[in-house]
Short mmCIF file of C-alpha atoms and ligand atoms in Angstrom, two decimals:
data_model
loop_
_atom_site.label_atom_id
_atom_site.label_comp_id
_atom_site.label_asym_id
_atom_site.label_seq_id
_atom_site.Cartn_x
_atom_site.Cartn_y
_atom_site.Cartn_z
CA MET A 1295 6.40 -10.44 -28.76
CA LYS A 1296 8.79 -7.92 -27.69
CA THR A 1297 12.51 -8.00 -28.64
CA TYR A 1298 14.42 -6.42 -25.98
CA PRO A 1299 17.22 -4.14 -27.07
CA LEU A 1300 20.93 -3.78 -25.83
CA LEU A 1301 22.19 -0.46 -24.60
CA ILE A 1302 25.25 0.53 -26.35
CA ASP A 1303 26.67 4.14 -26.17
CA GLY A 1304 23.36 5.58 -25.08
CA GLU A 1305 21.55 3.83 -27.98
CA LEU A 1306 19.08 1.11 -27.75
CA VAL A 1307 20.14 -1.48 -30.33
CA VAL A 1308 17.74 -4.28 -31.54
CA THR A 1309 19.73 -7.07 -33.29
CA ALA A 1310 18.69 -9.27 -36.15
CA THR A 1311 19.79 -12.29 -34.24
CA THR A 1312 18.03 -12.86 -31.06
CA ASP A 1313 17.60 -15.40 -28.24
CA ALA A 1314 14.14 -16.71 -27.16
CA VAL A 1315 13.80 -16.50 -23.37
CA PHE A 1316 11.43 -19.06 -21.71
CA ASP A 1317 9.16 -18.82 -18.79
CA PRO A 1318 10.19 -21.87 -16.78
CA ALA A 1319 6.72 -22.36 -15.27
CA THR A 1320 5.13 -22.73 -18.75
CA GLU A 1321 7.95 -23.41 -21.05
CA GLN A 1322 6.56 -20.71 -23.31
CA VAL A 1323 8.65 -17.86 -24.95
CA VAL A 1324 8.12 -14.71 -22.95
CA GLY A 1325 10.40 -12.45 -25.08
CA HIS A 1326 13.35 -12.19 -27.24
CA ALA A 1327 16.75 -10.76 -26.24
CA SER A 1328 18.96 -8.99 -28.73
CA ARG A 1329 22.24 -10.72 -29.07
CA ALA A 1330 25.64 -8.86 -29.15
CA ASP A 1331 28.13 -9.92 -31.95
CA ALA A 1332 31.91 -9.02 -31.93
CA ALA A 1333 31.35 -5.69 -33.49
CA LEU A 1334 28.69 -4.64 -30.99
CA ILE A 1335 30.83 -5.74 -28.08
CA ASP A 1336 33.62 -3.63 -29.61
CA ARG A 1337 31.23 -0.76 -29.78
CA ALA A 1338 30.25 -1.09 -26.19
CA VAL A 1339 33.78 -1.41 -24.84
CA SER A 1340 34.96 1.49 -27.02
CA ALA A 1341 32.01 3.81 -25.73
CA ALA A 1342 32.82 2.75 -22.19
CA LEU A 1343 36.42 3.87 -22.67
CA ARG A 1344 35.47 7.12 -24.35
CA ALA A 1345 32.92 7.98 -21.56
CA PHE A 1346 35.46 7.16 -18.69
CA PRO A 1347 37.42 10.52 -18.48
CA ALA A 1348 34.32 12.71 -18.01
CA TRP A 1349 32.57 10.32 -15.80
CA SER A 1350 35.41 9.60 -13.45
CA ALA A 1351 36.16 13.33 -13.16
CA ASP A 1352 32.77 14.23 -11.75
CA THR A 1353 31.79 12.94 -8.42
CA ALA A 1354 28.68 14.89 -8.18
CA LEU A 1355 27.44 13.79 -11.50
CA ARG A 1356 28.06 10.20 -10.31
CA GLN A 1357 26.11 10.65 -7.15
CA ARG A 1358 23.32 12.57 -8.70
CA THR A 1359 23.01 9.78 -11.59
CA LEU A 1360 22.97 6.89 -9.08
CA ARG A 1361 20.19 8.56 -7.16
CA ALA A 1362 18.25 9.29 -10.40
CA ALA A 1363 18.56 5.54 -11.29
CA ALA A 1364 17.36 4.60 -7.98
CA VAL A 1365 14.09 6.69 -8.64
CA VAL A 1366 13.50 5.04 -11.97
CA LEU A 1367 13.91 1.49 -10.29
CA ARG A 1368 11.50 2.33 -7.54
CA GLU A 1369 8.93 3.65 -10.09
CA HIS A 1370 9.05 0.55 -12.19
CA ALA A 1371 9.65 -1.94 -9.34
CA SER A 1372 6.51 -3.91 -9.95
CA GLU A 1373 7.08 -4.36 -13.69
CA ILE A 1374 10.62 -5.42 -13.08
CA SER A 1375 9.70 -7.78 -10.39
CA ARG A 1376 7.10 -9.38 -12.63
CA LEU A 1377 9.69 -9.77 -15.49
CA ILE A 1378 12.05 -11.51 -13.08
CA THR A 1379 9.32 -14.01 -12.04
CA LEU A 1380 8.47 -14.52 -15.65
CA GLU A 1381 12.01 -15.47 -16.76
CA GLN A 1382 13.53 -16.76 -13.45
CA GLY A 1383 10.45 -18.42 -11.81
CA ARG A 1384 10.75 -17.25 -8.15
CA PRO A 1385 7.45 -16.10 -6.78
CA LEU A 1386 6.26 -12.51 -7.21
CA LYS A 1387 6.28 -12.02 -3.44
CA ASN A 1388 9.97 -12.99 -3.51
CA THR A 1389 10.95 -10.90 -6.43
CA ALA A 1390 9.13 -7.85 -5.30
CA ALA A 1391 12.04 -6.70 -3.07
CA GLU A 1392 14.73 -7.20 -5.88
CA PRO A 1393 14.42 -3.97 -7.74
CA LEU A 1394 13.76 -2.09 -4.40
CA ASN A 1395 16.89 -3.60 -2.91
CA ALA A 1396 18.77 -2.54 -6.09
CA ALA A 1397 17.43 1.05 -5.65
CA ALA A 1398 18.58 0.93 -2.04
CA THR A 1399 22.02 -0.18 -3.30
CA LEU A 1400 22.24 2.80 -5.64
CA GLU A 1401 21.17 5.09 -2.78
CA GLN A 1402 23.61 3.76 -0.37
CA PHE A 1403 26.58 4.17 -2.71
CA ALA A 1404 25.37 7.57 -3.88
CA ASP A 1405 25.72 8.69 -0.23
CA TYR A 1406 28.98 6.80 0.43
CA ALA A 1407 31.95 8.79 0.84
CA PRO A 1408 35.29 6.91 0.77
CA GLU A 1409 37.63 7.91 3.68
CA ALA A 1410 40.64 9.77 2.25
CA ALA A 1411 44.02 8.61 3.55
CA ALA A 1412 45.69 11.57 5.49
CA PRO A 1413 48.63 13.05 3.34
CA PHE A 1414 51.94 12.63 5.42
CA GLU A 1415 55.60 13.59 5.28
CA GLU A 1416 58.64 11.22 4.99
CA GLY A 1417 62.06 12.30 4.66
CA GLY A 1418 61.09 15.75 3.49
CA LYS A 1419 58.80 14.37 0.82
CA GLN A 1420 55.05 14.83 0.71
CA ILE A 1421 53.16 11.62 0.21
CA ARG A 1422 49.54 11.15 -0.59
CA ILE A 1423 47.64 7.89 -1.28
CA ILE A 1424 44.71 8.15 -3.65
CA ARG A 1425 42.24 5.65 -5.01
CA LYS A 1426 41.62 5.53 -8.83
CA PRO A 1427 39.06 3.65 -10.77
CA PHE A 1428 40.23 1.04 -13.33
CA GLY A 1429 38.44 2.40 -16.31
CA VAL A 1430 36.20 -0.18 -17.94
CA VAL A 1431 34.76 -2.72 -15.69
CA ALA A 1432 32.99 -5.83 -17.10
CA ALA A 1433 30.01 -7.20 -14.96
CA ILE A 1434 28.88 -10.81 -15.92
CA THR A 1435 25.88 -12.00 -13.91
CA PRO A 1436 24.06 -15.22 -13.39
CA TRP A 1437 20.30 -16.16 -13.59
CA ASN A 1438 19.32 -16.84 -9.94
CA VAL A 1439 19.04 -13.16 -8.79
CA PRO A 1440 19.55 -11.29 -12.02
CA VAL A 1441 18.85 -7.74 -10.93
CA GLY A 1442 20.16 -7.75 -7.36
CA ILE A 1443 23.52 -9.28 -8.35
CA LEU A 1444 23.86 -6.82 -11.35
CA PHE A 1445 23.54 -3.81 -9.10
CA THR A 1446 25.74 -5.21 -6.36
CA LYS A 1447 28.38 -5.02 -8.96
CA ILE A 1448 27.84 -1.99 -11.09
CA THR A 1449 26.85 0.38 -8.43
CA PRO A 1450 30.17 0.51 -6.64
CA ALA A 1451 32.00 0.18 -9.86
CA LEU A 1452 30.10 3.25 -11.13
CA ARG A 1453 30.29 5.23 -7.96
CA ALA A 1454 34.06 4.92 -8.01
CA GLY A 1455 34.30 6.43 -11.39
CA ASN A 1456 34.52 3.27 -13.68
CA THR A 1457 32.40 2.77 -16.77
CA VAL A 1458 30.71 -0.41 -17.26
CA VAL A 1459 29.93 -3.20 -19.90
CA ALA A 1460 27.36 -5.63 -18.31
CA LYS A 1461 26.16 -9.02 -19.51
CA PRO A 1462 23.18 -10.87 -18.00
CA SER A 1463 22.81 -14.61 -18.22
CA GLU A 1464 21.15 -15.83 -21.38
CA HIS A 1465 18.49 -17.50 -19.11
CA THR A 1466 17.35 -14.23 -17.62
CA PRO A 1467 18.48 -11.28 -19.75
CA LEU A 1468 14.99 -9.51 -20.05
CA SER A 1469 14.79 -7.87 -16.55
CA THR A 1470 18.34 -6.50 -17.17
CA LEU A 1471 17.65 -5.36 -20.74
CA ARG A 1472 14.30 -3.68 -19.62
CA ILE A 1473 16.43 -1.72 -16.93
CA ALA A 1474 18.84 -0.81 -19.75
CA GLU A 1475 15.81 0.79 -21.59
CA LEU A 1476 14.67 2.55 -18.49
CA LEU A 1477 18.06 3.88 -17.56
CA ARG A 1478 19.11 4.94 -21.12
CA ASP A 1479 18.40 8.69 -20.42
CA VAL A 1480 19.78 8.45 -16.80
CA PHE A 1481 23.35 7.77 -17.64
CA PRO A 1482 25.58 9.71 -20.07
CA PRO A 1483 26.20 7.83 -23.19
CA GLY A 1484 28.82 5.07 -22.82
CA VAL A 1485 28.74 5.00 -18.96
CA LEU A 1486 26.50 2.01 -18.64
CA ASN A 1487 26.40 -0.41 -21.51
CA ILE A 1488 24.43 -3.66 -21.55
CA VAL A 1489 24.87 -6.38 -23.98
CA ALA A 1490 23.40 -9.90 -24.08
CA GLY A 1491 23.99 -13.29 -25.28
CA ALA A 1492 25.40 -16.61 -24.02
CA GLY A 1493 28.95 -17.53 -22.66
CA GLU A 1494 30.83 -16.61 -25.78
CA VAL A 1495 29.58 -12.94 -25.35
CA GLY A 1496 30.94 -12.87 -21.85
CA ALA A 1497 34.16 -14.54 -22.85
CA ALA A 1498 34.65 -11.93 -25.63
CA ILE A 1499 34.09 -9.01 -23.18
CA ALA A 1500 36.45 -10.68 -20.60
CA ARG A 1501 39.19 -11.08 -23.27
CA ASP A 1502 39.11 -7.57 -24.38
CA PRO A 1503 42.44 -5.87 -23.31
CA ARG A 1504 40.69 -2.56 -22.71
CA VAL A 1505 38.63 -4.07 -19.79
CA GLY A 1506 40.63 -3.18 -16.63
CA LYS A 1507 38.43 -5.32 -14.16
CA ILE A 1508 35.99 -8.07 -14.40
CA THR A 1509 33.30 -8.82 -11.71
CA PHE A 1510 31.67 -12.10 -12.20
CA THR A 1511 29.12 -14.25 -10.24
CA GLY A 1512 28.42 -17.76 -11.58
CA SER A 1513 29.70 -21.34 -11.64
CA VAL A 1514 33.25 -22.42 -10.38
CA ALA A 1515 33.84 -23.81 -13.77
CA THR A 1516 33.15 -20.46 -15.62
CA GLY A 1517 34.90 -18.51 -12.90
CA ARG A 1518 38.08 -20.53 -13.64
CA ARG A 1519 37.85 -19.90 -17.33
CA ILE A 1520 37.54 -16.21 -16.63
CA PHE A 1521 40.59 -16.33 -14.20
CA GLU A 1522 42.65 -17.80 -16.99
CA THR A 1523 41.48 -15.20 -19.59
CA ALA A 1524 42.25 -12.46 -16.97
CA ALA A 1525 45.78 -13.76 -16.52
CA ARG A 1526 46.94 -12.47 -19.87
CA ASP A 1527 46.44 -8.70 -18.98
CA ILE A 1528 46.59 -9.27 -15.20
CA LYS A 1529 43.03 -7.91 -15.06
CA ARG A 1530 41.61 -7.42 -11.57
CA LEU A 1531 38.94 -9.77 -10.56
CA THR A 1532 35.97 -10.21 -8.30
CA LEU A 1533 34.55 -13.91 -8.39
CA GLU A 1534 31.41 -14.94 -6.44
CA LEU A 1535 31.33 -18.68 -7.26
CA GLY A 1536 29.43 -21.70 -6.15
CA GLY A 1537 28.99 -23.03 -2.62
CA ASN A 1538 28.26 -26.27 -0.87
CA ASP A 1539 27.20 -24.86 2.43
CA ALA A 1540 26.84 -26.98 5.43
CA ALA A 1541 24.41 -26.36 8.40
CA ILE A 1542 25.26 -28.16 11.61
CA VAL A 1543 22.26 -28.76 14.01
CA LEU A 1544 23.17 -29.51 17.61
CA ASP A 1545 20.97 -31.73 19.75
CA ASP A 1546 19.78 -28.90 22.12
CA VAL A 1547 17.51 -27.23 19.57
CA ASP A 1548 13.73 -27.45 19.33
CA PRO A 1549 13.32 -29.65 16.10
CA GLU A 1550 10.02 -28.10 14.80
CA THR A 1551 11.15 -24.53 15.26
CA VAL A 1552 14.68 -25.00 13.73
CA ALA A 1553 13.15 -27.28 10.92
CA GLU A 1554 10.89 -24.38 9.68
CA LYS A 1555 13.91 -22.06 9.59
CA LEU A 1556 16.15 -24.62 7.89
CA PHE A 1557 13.53 -25.35 5.28
CA TRP A 1558 13.68 -21.81 4.08
CA VAL A 1559 17.49 -21.27 4.05
CA ALA A 1560 17.81 -24.46 2.02
CA PHE A 1561 14.78 -24.27 -0.38
CA ARG A 1562 14.29 -20.52 -0.96
CA ASN A 1563 14.32 -19.71 -4.61
CA SER A 1564 14.00 -23.43 -5.02
CA GLY A 1565 17.58 -23.87 -3.66
CA GLN A 1566 19.12 -21.70 -6.46
CA VAL A 1567 21.06 -19.56 -4.09
CA CYS A 1568 24.81 -19.52 -3.89
CA PHE A 1569 24.82 -19.71 -0.08
CA ALA A 1570 21.78 -21.83 0.46
CA VAL A 1571 22.08 -24.82 2.89
CA LYS A 1572 23.25 -27.74 0.59
CA ARG A 1573 24.39 -30.19 3.21
CA LEU A 1574 22.55 -30.60 6.56
CA PHE A 1575 24.57 -32.28 9.38
CA VAL A 1576 22.18 -33.20 12.40
CA GLN A 1577 23.37 -34.53 15.78
CA ARG A 1578 21.92 -37.95 16.48
CA GLY A 1579 19.57 -37.09 19.22
CA VAL A 1580 17.47 -34.81 17.01
CA PHE A 1581 18.15 -36.50 13.60
CA ASP A 1582 14.80 -38.29 13.21
CA ALA A 1583 12.87 -35.40 14.49
CA ILE A 1584 14.54 -32.90 12.20
CA VAL A 1585 14.12 -35.19 9.18
CA ASP A 1586 10.49 -35.70 9.89
CA ALA A 1587 9.66 -32.00 10.45
CA LEU A 1588 11.53 -31.05 7.29
CA ALA A 1589 9.73 -33.79 5.24
CA ARG A 1590 6.28 -32.62 6.57
CA ARG A 1591 7.17 -28.90 5.62
CA ALA A 1592 8.20 -30.05 2.32
CA GLU A 1593 5.08 -32.05 1.69
CA ARG A 1594 2.85 -29.14 2.34
CA THR A 1595 4.93 -26.54 0.30
CA ARG A 1596 2.79 -24.98 -2.59
CA VAL A 1597 5.06 -25.38 -5.67
CA GLY A 1598 3.64 -23.55 -8.71
CA ASN A 1599 3.72 -20.80 -11.07
CA GLY A 1600 5.35 -17.79 -9.34
CA LEU A 1601 2.81 -15.34 -10.79
CA GLU A 1602 0.03 -17.11 -8.60
CA ALA A 1603 -0.28 -15.34 -5.21
CA ASP A 1604 -0.22 -18.62 -2.96
CA THR A 1605 2.92 -20.09 -4.59
CA GLU A 1606 5.71 -20.73 -2.11
CA LEU A 1607 8.26 -22.22 -4.55
CA GLY A 1608 8.55 -21.76 -8.28
CA PRO A 1609 10.23 -23.93 -10.97
CA LEU A 1610 13.88 -24.38 -11.65
CA THR A 1611 14.99 -21.73 -13.93
CA SER A 1612 16.30 -23.75 -16.73
CA ARG A 1613 15.82 -27.32 -18.02
CA THR A 1614 19.48 -28.05 -17.37
CA GLN A 1615 19.14 -27.21 -13.84
CA TYR A 1616 15.98 -29.29 -13.49
CA GLU A 1617 17.51 -32.33 -15.15
CA ARG A 1618 20.64 -31.99 -13.02
CA VAL A 1619 18.69 -32.08 -9.68
CA ALA A 1620 16.54 -34.99 -10.91
CA GLU A 1621 19.80 -36.81 -11.81
CA LEU A 1622 21.53 -36.25 -8.49
CA VAL A 1623 18.45 -37.51 -6.55
CA ASP A 1624 18.10 -40.50 -8.89
CA ASP A 1625 21.83 -41.17 -8.28
CA ALA A 1626 21.26 -40.89 -4.41
CA ARG A 1627 18.37 -43.28 -4.65
CA ALA A 1628 20.37 -45.71 -6.84
CA HIS A 1629 23.02 -45.80 -3.95
CA GLY A 1630 20.47 -46.54 -1.25
CA ALA A 1631 19.24 -43.22 -0.07
CA ARG A 1632 15.93 -42.74 1.58
CA ILE A 1633 13.65 -40.20 0.07
CA HIS A 1634 11.36 -38.46 2.81
CA SER A 1635 9.52 -36.07 0.52
CA GLY A 1636 9.52 -35.22 -3.19
CA GLY A 1637 12.09 -37.27 -5.19
CA ALA A 1638 10.55 -37.01 -8.70
CA PRO A 1639 9.83 -34.07 -11.15
CA LEU A 1640 6.20 -32.74 -11.06
CA GLU A 1641 4.14 -33.25 -14.13
CA GLY A 1642 4.72 -30.59 -16.65
CA PRO A 1643 4.72 -28.27 -18.46
CA GLY A 1644 7.26 -26.30 -16.58
CA TRP A 1645 10.53 -27.26 -14.80
CA PHE A 1646 9.00 -28.10 -11.38
CA TYR A 1647 10.91 -30.23 -8.82
CA PRO A 1648 9.31 -30.49 -5.41
CA PRO A 1649 11.42 -29.93 -2.16
CA THR A 1650 13.12 -33.14 -1.63
CA ILE A 1651 14.60 -34.50 1.83
CA VAL A 1652 17.08 -37.31 1.37
CA SER A 1653 18.80 -39.29 4.10
CA GLY A 1654 21.01 -42.49 4.10
CA ILE A 1655 23.93 -40.89 1.94
CA GLY A 1656 27.14 -39.14 3.01
CA PRO A 1657 30.37 -37.96 1.64
CA GLY A 1658 31.13 -39.82 -1.54
CA SER A 1659 27.68 -39.37 -2.75
CA ARG A 1660 27.20 -36.85 -5.67
CA LEU A 1661 24.24 -35.03 -3.91
CA VAL A 1662 26.63 -34.48 -0.98
CA ASP A 1663 29.78 -33.67 -2.61
CA GLU A 1664 28.55 -31.65 -5.65
CA GLU A 1665 26.63 -28.38 -5.59
CA GLN A 1666 23.21 -29.31 -6.35
CA PHE A 1667 21.78 -25.68 -6.73
CA GLY A 1668 18.23 -27.03 -6.42
CA PRO A 1669 15.49 -28.22 -4.17
CA ALA A 1670 17.15 -31.55 -2.81
CA LEU A 1671 18.76 -31.60 0.56
CA PRO A 1672 20.84 -34.43 2.05
CA VAL A 1673 20.65 -34.72 5.67
CA ILE A 1674 23.50 -36.54 7.45
CA PRO A 1675 23.61 -37.82 11.11
CA PHE A 1676 26.62 -37.23 13.41
CA ASP A 1677 27.70 -37.86 16.90
CA ASP A 1678 30.54 -35.59 17.82
CA VAL A 1679 30.54 -31.84 16.70
CA GLU A 1680 34.19 -31.89 15.91
CA GLU A 1681 33.45 -34.55 13.45
CA ALA A 1682 30.56 -32.48 11.87
CA ILE A 1683 32.94 -29.45 11.49
CA ALA A 1684 35.57 -31.67 9.81
CA LEU A 1685 32.89 -33.03 7.30
CA ALA A 1686 31.56 -29.40 6.70
CA ASN A 1687 35.10 -28.26 5.87
CA ALA A 1688 35.91 -31.24 3.67
CA THR A 1689 34.84 -29.54 0.46
CA PRO A 1690 36.72 -27.35 -2.08
CA PHE A 1691 34.00 -24.82 -1.49
CA GLY A 1692 33.90 -22.35 1.36
CA LEU A 1693 31.11 -19.86 0.81
CA GLY A 1694 28.85 -20.18 3.99
CA ALA A 1695 28.27 -22.45 6.96
CA SER A 1696 26.16 -22.42 10.11
CA ILE A 1697 25.70 -23.93 13.49
CA TRP A 1698 22.11 -24.14 14.98
CA THR A 1699 21.87 -24.53 18.83
CA GLY A 1700 19.80 -23.56 21.84
CA ASN A 1701 23.03 -22.27 23.55
CA VAL A 1702 24.71 -19.56 21.51
CA GLU A 1703 27.77 -19.78 24.07
CA ARG A 1704 28.34 -23.39 23.04
CA ALA A 1705 28.59 -22.41 19.40
CA LEU A 1706 30.81 -19.37 19.71
CA PRO A 1707 33.99 -21.20 20.05
CA LEU A 1708 33.14 -23.54 17.30
CA ILE A 1709 31.84 -21.23 14.61
CA GLU A 1710 35.31 -19.81 13.75
CA GLN A 1711 36.60 -23.42 12.94
CA LEU A 1712 34.31 -23.39 9.78
CA ASP A 1713 36.27 -22.42 6.80
CA ALA A 1714 33.88 -20.26 4.96
CA GLY A 1715 33.52 -16.56 4.08
CA MET A 1716 30.25 -16.14 6.04
CA VAL A 1717 29.42 -18.22 9.06
CA TRP A 1718 26.32 -17.88 11.16
CA ILE A 1719 24.68 -19.08 14.45
CA ASN A 1720 20.95 -19.96 14.06
CA ARG A 1721 20.60 -18.30 10.72
CA HIS A 1722 22.08 -18.90 7.27
CA ALA A 1723 22.27 -17.07 3.87
CA GLU A 1724 21.48 -13.73 5.31
CA GLY A 1725 23.77 -10.73 4.34
CA SER A 1726 24.19 -7.40 5.95
CA LYS A 1727 24.10 -4.04 4.34
CA GLN A 1728 27.43 -3.09 5.68
CA ALA A 1729 29.38 -6.35 5.92
CA PRO A 1730 31.30 -7.94 3.04
CA LYS A 1731 30.06 -11.12 1.34
CA GLY A 1732 32.51 -13.42 -0.31
CA GLY A 1733 33.74 -16.99 -0.23
CA HIS A 1734 36.86 -18.78 0.86
CA LYS A 1735 38.70 -21.59 -1.27
CA SER A 1736 37.06 -22.31 -4.60
CA SER A 1737 33.98 -20.25 -3.81
CA GLY A 1738 35.36 -16.95 -4.88
CA LEU A 1739 38.04 -14.25 -4.95
CA GLY A 1740 37.40 -10.85 -3.16
CA VAL A 1741 34.27 -9.69 -1.56
CA GLU A 1742 31.17 -7.75 -2.41
CA GLY A 1743 28.90 -5.65 -0.21
CA GLY A 1744 27.97 -2.32 1.08
CA GLY A 1745 30.07 0.66 1.90
CA ALA A 1746 33.87 0.43 1.93
CA TRP A 1747 33.96 -3.40 1.36
CA GLY A 1748 32.23 -3.14 -1.96
CA TYR A 1749 33.76 0.07 -3.09
CA GLU A 1750 37.41 -0.82 -2.42
CA HIS A 1751 37.29 -3.65 -5.04
CA TYR A 1752 36.49 -1.11 -7.77
CA VAL A 1753 39.51 1.12 -7.04
CA GLN A 1754 43.31 0.85 -7.12
CA VAL A 1755 45.73 2.84 -5.09
CA GLN A 1756 48.11 5.30 -6.32
CA VAL A 1757 50.88 6.86 -4.28
CA VAL A 1758 51.85 10.34 -5.15
CA SER A 1759 55.07 11.42 -3.73
CA VAL A 1760 56.43 14.94 -4.11
CA ALA A 1761 59.93 16.28 -3.34
CA ALA A 1762 61.03 19.92 -3.24
CA PRO A 1763 62.57 21.09 -6.51
P1 ADP B 2243 25.42 -21.63 -15.54
O1 ADP B 2243 26.19 -22.68 -16.11
O2 ADP B 2243 24.67 -22.02 -14.29
O3 ADP B 2243 24.57 -20.76 -16.55
P2 ADP B 2243 27.67 -19.83 -15.67
O4 ADP B 2243 28.69 -19.58 -14.52
O5 ADP B 2243 28.00 -20.52 -16.88
O6 ADP B 2243 26.43 -20.52 -14.92
O7 ADP B 2243 26.98 -18.45 -16.13
C1 ADP B 2243 27.08 -17.31 -15.41
C2 ADP B 2243 27.34 -16.13 -16.43
O8 ADP B 2243 28.65 -16.30 -17.05
C3 ADP B 2243 26.36 -16.02 -17.56
O9 ADP B 2243 26.00 -14.70 -17.82
C4 ADP B 2243 27.05 -16.82 -18.73
O10 ADP B 2243 26.54 -16.34 -19.94
C5 ADP B 2243 28.41 -16.23 -18.59
N1 ADP B 2243 29.45 -17.13 -19.12
C6 ADP B 2243 29.35 -18.39 -19.45
N2 ADP B 2243 30.57 -18.89 -19.87
C7 ADP B 2243 31.39 -17.79 -19.92
C8 ADP B 2243 32.72 -17.66 -20.41
N3 ADP B 2243 33.59 -18.52 -20.84
N4 ADP B 2243 33.23 -16.47 -20.21
C9 ADP B 2243 32.52 -15.38 -19.57
N5 ADP B 2243 31.32 -15.42 -19.33
C10 ADP B 2243 30.66 -16.78 -19.56
#
């Protein structure tokens, strides 16, 4: 079975100590990831630092390289998508777009031209404001969308002239390490380094004083730790953390139509999406109809191995995640919840948990208050929409939120009352190529995204002021 190498200073490095990576659908090992130790992390950061002056000085080289990387991702898209399904679990038909979206991100930033601030005069002095890269950027990524999130981070970082040390999650390192192999000859040595290992490898990179900026997506707990580490050198940070998104359904909707849409924005990727719907508030008049339609949709969902063509939802990516979802549903049941579909793990092997619709619980219940990050959705009735908005906002999270209604005019004055970085009417969990994406409150710091929004987080300003001799 293959041992996937790291990419350090343009060299592929297979280590003696490796980590087994499991297919969550079979619990079988699908490959081994090389693991970076302190010496290799040091080599990666040193190489990135060495590569920085030449890389940051040559805009045309950066644009050309990003385009070349996009070509490679497109050529190997089906291989990469299969690898994501194998280690992450999502069905092939859903992972198919991930490498292609990454290629599109590379192309978008290759073409992106930051708008230069016009020089001006003030009191006889010439003033220019320019943007400068940080130097070495550390990119630490999670397991739910391993390739997409990697490229959302490293593409603007590289385009802006930074060099990169990236680390994928220990649960899903293979797709990233395979991309490292494929891109080895595309990037000049040291510009893109990819190391792997568990949390301590991420912590060691984040601690390195030569790293100027850290971009991280993952749990709030780890984000907080990185924030603390970054404080020592005042490292710049972009954090995309958890969410506990609310969707508020008003009683003027068609329950069947809306339930089908709600189902997918809650359960896509088996609920393992930062901005999936995780709390559903439904106005009393349509409550029973929505719960019933969701439960029927859940019951007919084909849960299975993501490699099979007709699978709609795959397994949970890790045993920890699978056990956590089971624990939260059991806790809800113990506190008097009604389970309308699912409610118990499927028979193994594989970390399968069916889509589960829960009612009869509210704030104060763990399944409502905590981020479940899995296929179990609490549905909570409300009478007055202001009450629902207050409940939606009563969380330390602030990633996304939505209102569903047959009358958009009715929702427009309400939507801005939701304290979240992304708010939607009649949709949820959908981004835009040009708009920023990021959370309020504990859900994050800064934004990511296409064009200027993504780019500006990877540069710092420098004011050049010139007086006559
Ligand atoms: P989860 O607990 O769901 O795996 P994490 O937020 O811990 O989510 O993981 C996201 C990424 O952060 C992974 O690549 C993981 O290895 C990394 N990581 C975990 N702990 C740390 C840490 N203390 N410092 C830096 N990175 C870490």
